[in-house]
Amino acid sequence: MCFKKIIMTIAVGLCFTAFTFAQEVEVVSPWNFSITTDFAYYPKSDYVAGNTHFAPLTGAYSGLEGRVTGSATYTIPTPLGEHWLLNSATLDLTGELEISPVSIKPALKIKWTPLPFIVFSAGGSAGTGWNLAGLQGMAELAEDGKSYNDLKPFGTYFVKWFAQGTFQFDTGAVIAGDWTHFQIMYTYQVYSEMLTGIKNQTVWEWQCSGNKVNGLQNYQNLVLAYQMPLTLSRVGVLTEIESHYNKEAYLNPLYKSDFKKISISPLAQFTFDEHNSLAILAGFSSRRSFTTEHKESIEETALTYSGYEWFFNRIALSWTYTF
């Protein structure tokens, strides 16, 4: 799993479209640049066999994860009319180049906001990986099911595309005031990820995260938050759900291919000034529980599913600097 290793990833935003526009008083730049630094700490929680249950902490340390992402977004105004609901429609174009010690992956994304409370997004990425000092960027599960065999970089490629819709609403838009901002955001995403040249149902690893197979998947998140005019500017809860659509995505039918992974994370956001903000969350997650004991996650795709195992997953920090 990727959280067992420290992987520093740098994503550099690249945009390929040029466009300028002027307002009556001043020229507004269509560009937006930011740098986000993510850090996560994972305590240890050993696997426990049996039906749905909670797995307690069994150690202070399981892994660290880090990432630095630089991005550039180009915004094009696309007003659909003079009404206040329509005149702020925008189209955002984003390009990224993600580089880590074990992979390289460029990406292109597009986001359209026709109404203030609806956002449509789509994008795709393709990359390749390699082994560095025991960190496997791209690998295939060995026949014995106990290790991963490295795949040839620039001979095999990781490919992902996604399309999603987001509904977002802030009560402050209809009730004026600094203390009236109750917020809700719900996103449903359909995505596909695969390794080229790998047969369906074959288990593979990407950026040190294993037990993956080719296939169409879905991801959902729901944010409920309250915004305040303070340095502690937002508190709330993030809920995430992710699963495969195909019940036969994995070769072993007893593994339960369409298992829904659920994460529930209380969160807090600090806004220090117009450039700097810090988000902190504590994540509780679910994973498959099995009828038999096991030690390593690589063993799981051959086991029999028996329920949900809930555990405390991580503490994560995300600092964003906006230029």
Coordinates of N, CA, C and O in Angstrom, one line a residue, residues 140-270:
E140 N 3.0 -6.1 -11.4 CA 2.0 -7.1 -11.5 C 2.1 -8.2 -10.5 O 3.3 -8.6 -10.2
L141 N 1.0 -8.7 -9.9 CA 1.1 -9.7 -8.9 C 1.7 -11.0 -9.5 O 1.3 -11.5 -10.6
A142 N 2.6 -11.6 -8.8 CA 3.3 -12.8 -9.2 C 2.3 -14.0 -9.1 O 1.3 -13.9 -8.4
E143 N 2.7 -15.1 -9.7 CA 1.8 -16.3 -9.8 C 1.6 -16.8 -8.4 O 0.5 -17.4 -8.1
D144 N 2.6 -16.7 -7.5 CA 2.4 -17.3 -6.2 C 1.6 -16.4 -5.2 O 1.2 -16.8 -4.1
G145 N 1.2 -15.2 -5.7 CA 0.4 -14.3 -4.9 C 1.0 -13.7 -3.7 O 0.3 -13.1 -2.9
K146 N 2.3 -13.8 -3.6 CA 3.0 -13.3 -2.4 C 4.0 -12.1 -2.7 O 4.6 -11.6 -1.8
S147 N 4.1 -11.7 -4.0 CA 4.9 -10.6 -4.3 C 4.5 -10.0 -5.6 O 3.6 -10.6 -6.3
Y148 N 5.0 -8.8 -5.9 CA 4.7 -8.1 -7.2 C 6.0 -8.1 -8.1 O 7.1 -7.8 -7.6
N149 N 5.8 -8.4 -9.4 CA 6.9 -8.3 -10.3 C 6.8 -7.0 -11.0 O 5.8 -6.6 -11.6
D150 N 8.0 -6.3 -11.1 CA 8.1 -5.0 -11.8 C 7.7 -5.1 -13.2 O 8.1 -6.1 -13.9
L151 N 7.0 -4.1 -13.7 CA 6.7 -4.0 -15.2 C 7.7 -3.0 -15.8 O 8.2 -2.1 -15.2
K152 N 7.9 -3.2 -17.1 CA 8.9 -2.4 -17.8 C 8.4 -0.9 -18.0 O 7.3 -0.7 -18.6
P153 N 9.1 0.1 -17.5 CA 8.7 1.5 -17.7 C 8.7 1.8 -19.2 O 9.5 1.4 -19.9
F154 N 7.7 2.6 -19.6 CA 7.5 3.1 -20.9 C 7.2 1.9 -21.9 O 7.3 2.0 -23.1
G155 N 7.0 0.7 -21.3 CA 6.5 -0.4 -22.0 C 5.0 -0.7 -21.6 O 4.2 -1.2 -22.4
T156 N 4.7 -0.4 -20.4 CA 3.4 -0.5 -19.8 C 3.0 0.9 -19.3 O 3.9 1.6 -18.7
Y157 N 1.7 1.3 -19.4 CA 1.3 2.6 -19.0 C 0.0 2.5 -18.1 O -0.9 1.7 -18.3
F158 N 0.0 3.4 -17.1 CA -1.2 3.6 -16.3 C -2.1 4.6 -17.0 O -1.6 5.7 -17.3
V159 N -3.3 4.3 -17.1 CA -4.3 5.2 -17.8 C -5.5 5.3 -17.0 O -6.1 4.4 -16.4
K160 N -5.9 6.6 -16.8 CA -7.1 6.9 -16.0 C -7.9 8.0 -16.6 O -7.3 9.0 -17.1
W161 N -9.2 7.9 -16.7 CA -10.1 9.0 -17.1 C -11.3 9.1 -16.1 O -11.6 8.1 -15.4
F162 N -11.9 10.2 -16.0 CA -13.0 10.4 -15.1 C -14.0 11.4 -15.6 O -13.6 12.3 -16.4
A163 N -15.2 11.4 -15.1 CA -16.2 12.4 -15.4 C -17.1 12.5 -14.1 O -17.4 11.4 -13.5
Q164 N -17.4 13.7 -13.7 CA -18.1 13.8 -12.4 C -19.0 15.1 -12.4 O -18.9 16.0 -13.2
G165 N -20.0 15.0 -11.5 CA -20.9 16.2 -11.3 C -20.9 16.5 -9.8 O -20.8 15.6 -9.0
T166 N -20.9 17.8 -9.5 CA -20.9 18.3 -8.1 C -22.0 19.2 -7.9 O -22.3 20.2 -8.7
F167 N -22.8 19.0 -6.8 CA -23.8 20.0 -6.3 C -23.2 20.6 -5.1 O -22.7 19.9 -4.1
Q168 N -23.3 22.0 -5.0 CA -22.7 22.7 -3.9 C -23.7 23.8 -3.5 O -24.2 24.5 -4.4
F169 N -23.9 24.0 -2.2 CA -24.8 25.1 -1.8 C -24.3 25.6 -0.4 O -23.8 24.9 0.4
D170 N -24.5 27.0 -0.3 CA -24.1 27.7 0.9 C -25.3 28.6 1.2 O -25.8 29.4 0.5
T171 N -25.8 28.4 2.5 CA -26.9 29.2 2.9 C -26.6 30.6 3.0 O -27.6 31.5 2.9
G172 N -25.3 31.0 3.0 CA -25.0 32.4 3.0 C -25.3 33.1 1.7 O -25.4 34.4 1.6
A173 N -25.6 32.3 0.6 CA -26.0 32.9 -0.6 C -27.5 33.5 -0.6 O -27.8 34.3 -1.4
V174 N -28.3 33.0 0.4 CA -29.7 33.4 0.5 C -30.0 34.1 1.8 O -31.0 34.8 1.9
I175 N -29.1 33.9 2.8 CA -29.2 34.6 4.1 C -28.0 35.4 4.4 O -26.9 34.8 4.7
A176 N -28.0 36.7 4.3 CA -26.8 37.5 4.4 C -26.3 37.5 5.8 O -27.1 37.3 6.8
G177 N -25.0 37.5 6.0 CA -24.4 37.6 7.3 C -23.1 36.8 7.3 O -22.9 35.8 6.6
D178 N -22.2 37.1 8.3 CA -20.9 36.4 8.4 C -21.1 35.1 9.1 O -20.2 34.2 8.9
W179 N -22.2 34.8 9.8 CA -22.3 33.6 10.5 C -23.5 32.7 10.0 O -24.1 31.9 10.7
T180 N -23.8 32.9 8.7 CA -24.9 32.1 8.1 C -24.5 31.1 7.1 O -25.3 30.6 6.3
H181 N -23.2 30.8 7.1 CA -22.7 29.9 6.0 C -22.7 28.4 6.4 O -21.6 27.9 6.8
F182 N -23.8 27.8 6.3 CA -23.9 26.3 6.4 C -23.7 25.8 4.9 O -24.4 26.2 4.0
Q183 N -22.8 24.9 4.7 CA -22.4 24.5 3.4 C -22.6 23.0 3.2 O -22.3 22.2 4.1
I184 N -22.9 22.6 2.0 CA -23.1 21.2 1.6 C -22.5 21.1 0.2 O -22.7 21.9 -0.7
M185 N -21.7 20.0 0.0 CA -21.2 19.7 -1.3 C -21.2 18.2 -1.6 O -20.7 17.4 -0.7
Y186 N -21.8 17.7 -2.6 CA -21.9 16.3 -3.0 C -21.3 16.1 -4.4 O -21.7 16.8 -5.3
T187 N -20.4 15.1 -4.5 CA -19.8 14.8 -5.8 C -20.0 13.3 -6.1 O -19.8 12.5 -5.3
Y188 N -20.4 13.0 -7.4 CA -20.4 11.7 -7.8 C -19.5 11.6 -9.1 O -19.7 12.3 -10.0
Q189 N -18.5 10.7 -9.0 CA -17.5 10.5 -10.0 C -17.5 9.1 -10.6 O -17.6 8.1 -9.8
V190 N -17.5 9.0 -11.9 CA -17.3 7.7 -12.6 C -15.9 7.8 -13.2 O -15.5 8.8 -13.8
Y191 N -15.1 6.7 -12.9 CA -13.8 6.7 -13.4 C -13.3 5.3 -13.8 O -13.9 4.3 -13.3
S192 N -12.3 5.3 -14.6 CA -11.7 4.0 -15.0 C -10.2 4.1 -14.9 O -9.6 5.1 -15.3
E193 N -9.6 3.1 -14.3 CA -8.1 3.0 -14.3 C -7.7 1.7 -14.7 O -8.3 0.7 -14.4
M194 N -6.5 1.6 -15.4 CA -6.0 0.4 -15.9 C -4.5 0.5 -16.2 O -3.9 1.6 -16.3
L195 N -3.9 -0.7 -16.3 CA -2.5 -0.8 -16.8 C -2.6 -1.4 -18.2 O -3.3 -2.5 -18.4
T196 N -2.0 -0.8 -19.2 CA -2.1 -1.3 -20.6 C -1.3 -2.6 -20.6 O -0.3 -2.8 -19.9
G197 N -1.8 -3.6 -21.4 CA -1.1 -4.8 -21.6 C -1.4 -5.8 -20.5 O -0.9 -6.9 -20.5
I198 N -2.2 -5.4 -19.5 CA -2.6 -6.3 -18.4 C -4.0 -6.8 -18.6 O -4.9 -6.0 -18.8
K199 N -4.2 -8.1 -18.5 CA -5.6 -8.7 -18.7 C -6.5 -8.3 -17.5 O -6.1 -8.1 -16.4
N200 N -7.8 -8.2 -17.8 CA -8.8 -7.9 -16.8 C -8.7 -9.0 -15.7 O -8.4 -10.2 -16.1
Q201 N -8.9 -8.7 -14.5 CA -8.9 -9.5 -13.3 C -7.5 -9.8 -12.8 O -7.3 -10.4 -11.8
T202 N -6.5 -9.4 -13.6 CA -5.1 -9.5 -13.1 C -4.8 -8.4 -12.1 O -5.1 -7.2 -12.3
V203 N -4.3 -8.7 -10.9 CA -4.0 -7.8 -9.9 C -2.7 -7.1 -10.1 O -1.7 -7.7 -10.5
W204 N -2.7 -5.7 -9.9 CA -1.5 -5.0 -10.2 C -1.3 -3.9 -9.1 O -2.2 -3.6 -8.3
E205 N -0.2 -3.2 -9.2 CA 0.2 -2.2 -8.3 C 0.6 -0.9 -9.0 O 1.3 -1.0 -10.0
W206 N 0.2 0.2 -8.5 CA 0.6 1.5 -9.0 C 1.0 2.5 -7.9 O 0.3 2.6 -6.9
Q207 N 2.2 3.1 -8.0 CA 2.7 4.0 -7.0 C 2.7 3.4 -5.6 O 2.2 4.0 -4.6
C208 N 3.1 2.1 -5.5 CA 3.2 1.4 -4.2 C 1.8 1.1 -3.6 O 1.7 0.6 -2.5
S209 N 0.8 1.2 -4.4 CA -0.6 0.9 -3.9 C -1.1 -0.3 -4.7 O -1.2 -0.2 -5.9
G210 N -1.3 -1.5 -4.0 CA -1.6 -2.7 -4.7 C -3.0 -3.1 -4.6 O -3.9 -2.4 -4.2
N211 N -3.3 -4.4 -5.0 CA -4.6 -5.0 -5.0 C -5.5 -4.3 -6.0 O -6.8 -4.2 -5.7
K212 N -5.0 -3.7 -7.0 CA -5.8 -3.0 -8.0 C -6.1 -4.0 -9.2 O -5.3 -4.8 -9.5
V213 N -7.2 -3.7 -9.9 CA -7.5 -4.4 -11.2 C -8.1 -3.4 -12.2 O -8.6 -2.4 -11.7
N214 N -8.0 -3.7 -13.4 CA -8.6 -2.8 -14.5 C -10.1 -2.8 -14.2 O -10.7 -3.8 -13.8
G215 N -10.7 -1.7 -14.5 CA -12.2 -1.6 -14.4 C -12.8 -0.3 -14.1 O -12.1 0.7 -13.8
L216 N -14.1 -0.2 -14.4 CA -14.9 1.0 -14.2 C -15.3 1.1 -12.7 O -15.8 0.1 -12.2
Q217 N -15.1 2.2 -12.1 CA -15.4 2.4 -10.7 C -16.1 3.7 -10.4 O -16.3 4.5 -11.3
N218 N -16.6 3.9 -9.2 CA -17.3 5.1 -8.8 C -16.7 5.6 -7.5 O -16.3 4.8 -6.7
Y219 N -16.8 6.9 -7.4 CA -16.3 7.6 -6.2 C -17.3 8.7 -5.8 O -17.8 9.5 -6.7
Q220 N -17.7 8.7 -4.5 CA -18.6 9.8 -4.0 C -18.0 10.4 -2.8 O -17.4 9.8 -2.0
N221 N -18.3 11.7 -2.7 CA -18.0 12.4 -1.4 C -19.0 13.4 -1.1 O -19.7 14.0 -1.9
L222 N -19.2 13.5 0.2 CA -20.2 14.5 0.8 C -19.5 15.3 1.9 O -18.9 14.7 2.8
V223 N -19.6 16.6 1.7 CA -19.0 17.5 2.7 C -20.1 18.3 3.4 O -20.9 19.0 2.7
L224 N -20.2 18.2 4.7 CA -21.1 19.1 5.5 C -20.3 20.0 6.3 O -19.5 19.5 7.1
A225 N -20.4 21.3 6.2 CA -19.5 22.2 6.9 C -20.2 23.5 7.3 O -21.2 23.9 6.8
Y226 N -19.5 24.2 8.3 CA -19.9 25.5 8.7 C -18.8 26.4 8.6 O -17.7 26.2 9.1
Q227 N -19.0 27.6 7.9 CA -17.9 28.6 7.7 C -18.1 29.7 8.7 O -19.2 30.2 8.9
M228 N -16.9 30.2 9.2 CA -16.9 31.3 10.2 C -15.9 32.4 9.8 O -14.9 32.1 9.1
P229 N -16.2 33.6 10.2 CA -15.2 34.7 9.9 C -14.1 34.7 10.9 O -13.8 35.8 11.5
L230 N -13.4 33.6 11.1 CA -12.3 33.5 12.0 C -11.1 32.9 11.4 O -11.2 32.4 10.2
T231 N -10.0 32.8 12.1 CA -8.9 32.1 11.5 C -9.2 30.6 11.4 O -8.9 30.0 10.3
L232 N -10.0 30.0 12.3 CA -10.6 28.7 12.1 C -11.8 29.0 11.3 O -12.9 29.3 11.8
S233 N -11.7 28.9 10.0 CA -12.7 29.4 9.1 C -13.7 28.3 8.7 O -14.8 28.7 8.2
R234 N -13.5 27.1 8.9 CA -14.5 26.0 8.5 C -14.3 24.8 9.4 O -13.2 24.3 9.6
V235 N -15.4 24.2 9.8 CA -15.4 22.9 10.5 C -16.5 22.1 9.8 O -17.5 22.6 9.4
G236 N -16.2 20.7 9.8 CA -17.2 19.9 9.2 C -16.9 18.4 9.2 O -16.0 18.0 9.9
V237 N -17.5 17.7 8.3 CA -17.3 16.2 8.1 C -17.3 15.9 6.7 O -18.1 16.3 5.9
L238 N -16.3 15.1 6.3 CA -16.1 14.6 4.9 C -16.4 13.1 4.9 O -15.8 12.4 5.7
T239 N -17.4 12.7 4.1 CA -17.7 11.3 3.9 C -17.4 10.8 2.5 O -17.8 11.5 1.5
E240 N -16.6 9.7 2.3 CA -16.2 9.2 1.0 C -16.6 7.8 0.8 O -16.5 7.0 1.8
I241 N -17.1 7.4 -0.4 CA -17.5 6.1 -0.7 C -16.9 5.7 -2.1 O -17.0 6.5 -3.0
E242 N -16.3 4.5 -2.2 CA -15.6 4.2 -3.5 C -15.8 2.7 -3.7 O -15.7 1.9 -2.8
S243 N -16.0 2.3 -5.0 CA -16.2 0.9 -5.3 C -16.1 0.6 -6.8 O -16.3 1.5 -7.6
H244 N -15.9 -0.7 -7.1 CA -16.1 -1.1 -8.5 C -17.5 -1.3 -8.8 O -18.3 -1.6 -8.0
Y245 N -17.9 -1.1 -10.1 CA -19.2 -1.5 -10.6 C -19.4 -3.0 -10.8 O -20.4 -3.6 -10.5
N246 N -18.4 -3.6 -11.3 CA -18.4 -5.0 -11.8 C -18.2 -5.9 -10.6 O -17.2 -5.9 -9.9
K247 N -19.2 -6.8 -10.3 CA -19.1 -7.8 -9.3 C -18.0 -8.9 -9.5 O -17.7 -9.6 -8.6
E248 N -17.6 -8.9 -10.8 CA -16.6 -9.9 -11.2 C -15.3 -9.2 -11.6 O -14.5 -9.8 -12.4
A249 N -15.0 -8.1 -11.0 CA -13.7 -7.4 -11.4 C -12.5 -8.2 -11.0 O -11.5 -8.1 -11.7
Y250 N -12.6 -8.9 -9.9 CA -11.5 -9.7 -9.4 C -11.8 -11.2 -9.7 O -13.0 -11.6 -9.8
L251 N -10.7 -12.0 -10.0 CA -10.9 -13.4 -10.3 C -11.6 -14.2 -9.2 O -12.4 -15.0 -9.5
N252 N -11.2 -13.9 -8.0 CA -11.8 -14.6 -6.9 C -13.2 -14.0 -6.5 O -13.3 -12.9 -6.0
P253 N -14.3 -14.7 -6.8 CA -15.6 -14.2 -6.5 C -15.9 -14.0 -5.0 O -16.8 -13.2 -4.7
L254 N -15.1 -14.7 -4.2 CA -15.4 -14.6 -2.7 C -14.7 -13.3 -2.1 O -14.9 -13.0 -0.9
Y255 N -13.9 -12.6 -2.9 CA -13.3 -11.4 -2.5 C -14.2 -10.2 -2.4 O -14.0 -9.2 -1.7
K256 N -15.4 -10.3 -3.1 CA -16.4 -9.2 -3.2 C -15.8 -8.0 -3.9 O -15.4 -7.0 -3.3
S257 N -15.8 -8.1 -5.2 CA -15.3 -7.1 -6.1 C -15.9 -5.7 -5.9 O -15.3 -4.7 -6.0
D258 N -17.3 -5.7 -5.7 CA -18.0 -4.4 -5.6 C -18.1 -3.9 -4.1 O -19.0 -3.1 -3.8
F259 N -17.2 -4.3 -3.3 CA -17.1 -3.8 -1.9 C -17.0 -2.3 -1.9 O -16.2 -1.7 -2.6
K260 N -17.8 -1.6 -1.0 CA -17.8 -0.2 -0.9 C -16.9 0.2 0.2 O -17.2 0.0 1.4
K261 N -15.8 0.9 -0.1 CA -14.9 1.4 0.9 C -15.5 2.8 1.4 O -15.8 3.6 0.6
I262 N -15.6 2.9 2.7 CA -16.2 4.1 3.3 C -15.2 4.8 4.2 O -14.5 4.1 5.0
S263 N -15.1 6.1 4.1 CA -14.2 6.9 5.0 C -15.0 8.0 5.5 O -15.7 8.7 4.8
I264 N -14.9 8.3 6.8 CA -15.6 9.4 7.5 C -14.5 10.2 8.3 O -13.8 9.7 9.1
S265 N -14.4 11.5 7.9 CA -13.3 12.3 8.4 C -13.8 13.6 8.9 O -14.2 14.5 8.2
P266 N -13.8 13.9 10.3 CA -14.0 15.2 10.8 C -12.9 16.1 10.3 O -11.7 15.7 10.1
L267 N -13.2 17.4 9.9 CA -12.2 18.3 9.3 C -12.3 19.7 9.9 O -13.3 20.1 10.4
A268 N -11.2 20.4 9.8 CA -11.1 21.8 10.2 C -10.2 22.5 9.2 O -9.1 22.0 8.8
Q269 N -10.6 23.7 8.9 CA -9.7 24.5 7.9 C -9.4 25.8 8.6 O -10.3 26.5 9.2
F270 N -8.1 26.2 8.5 CA -7.6 27.5 9.0 C -7.2 28.4 7.9 O -6.5 27.9 7.0

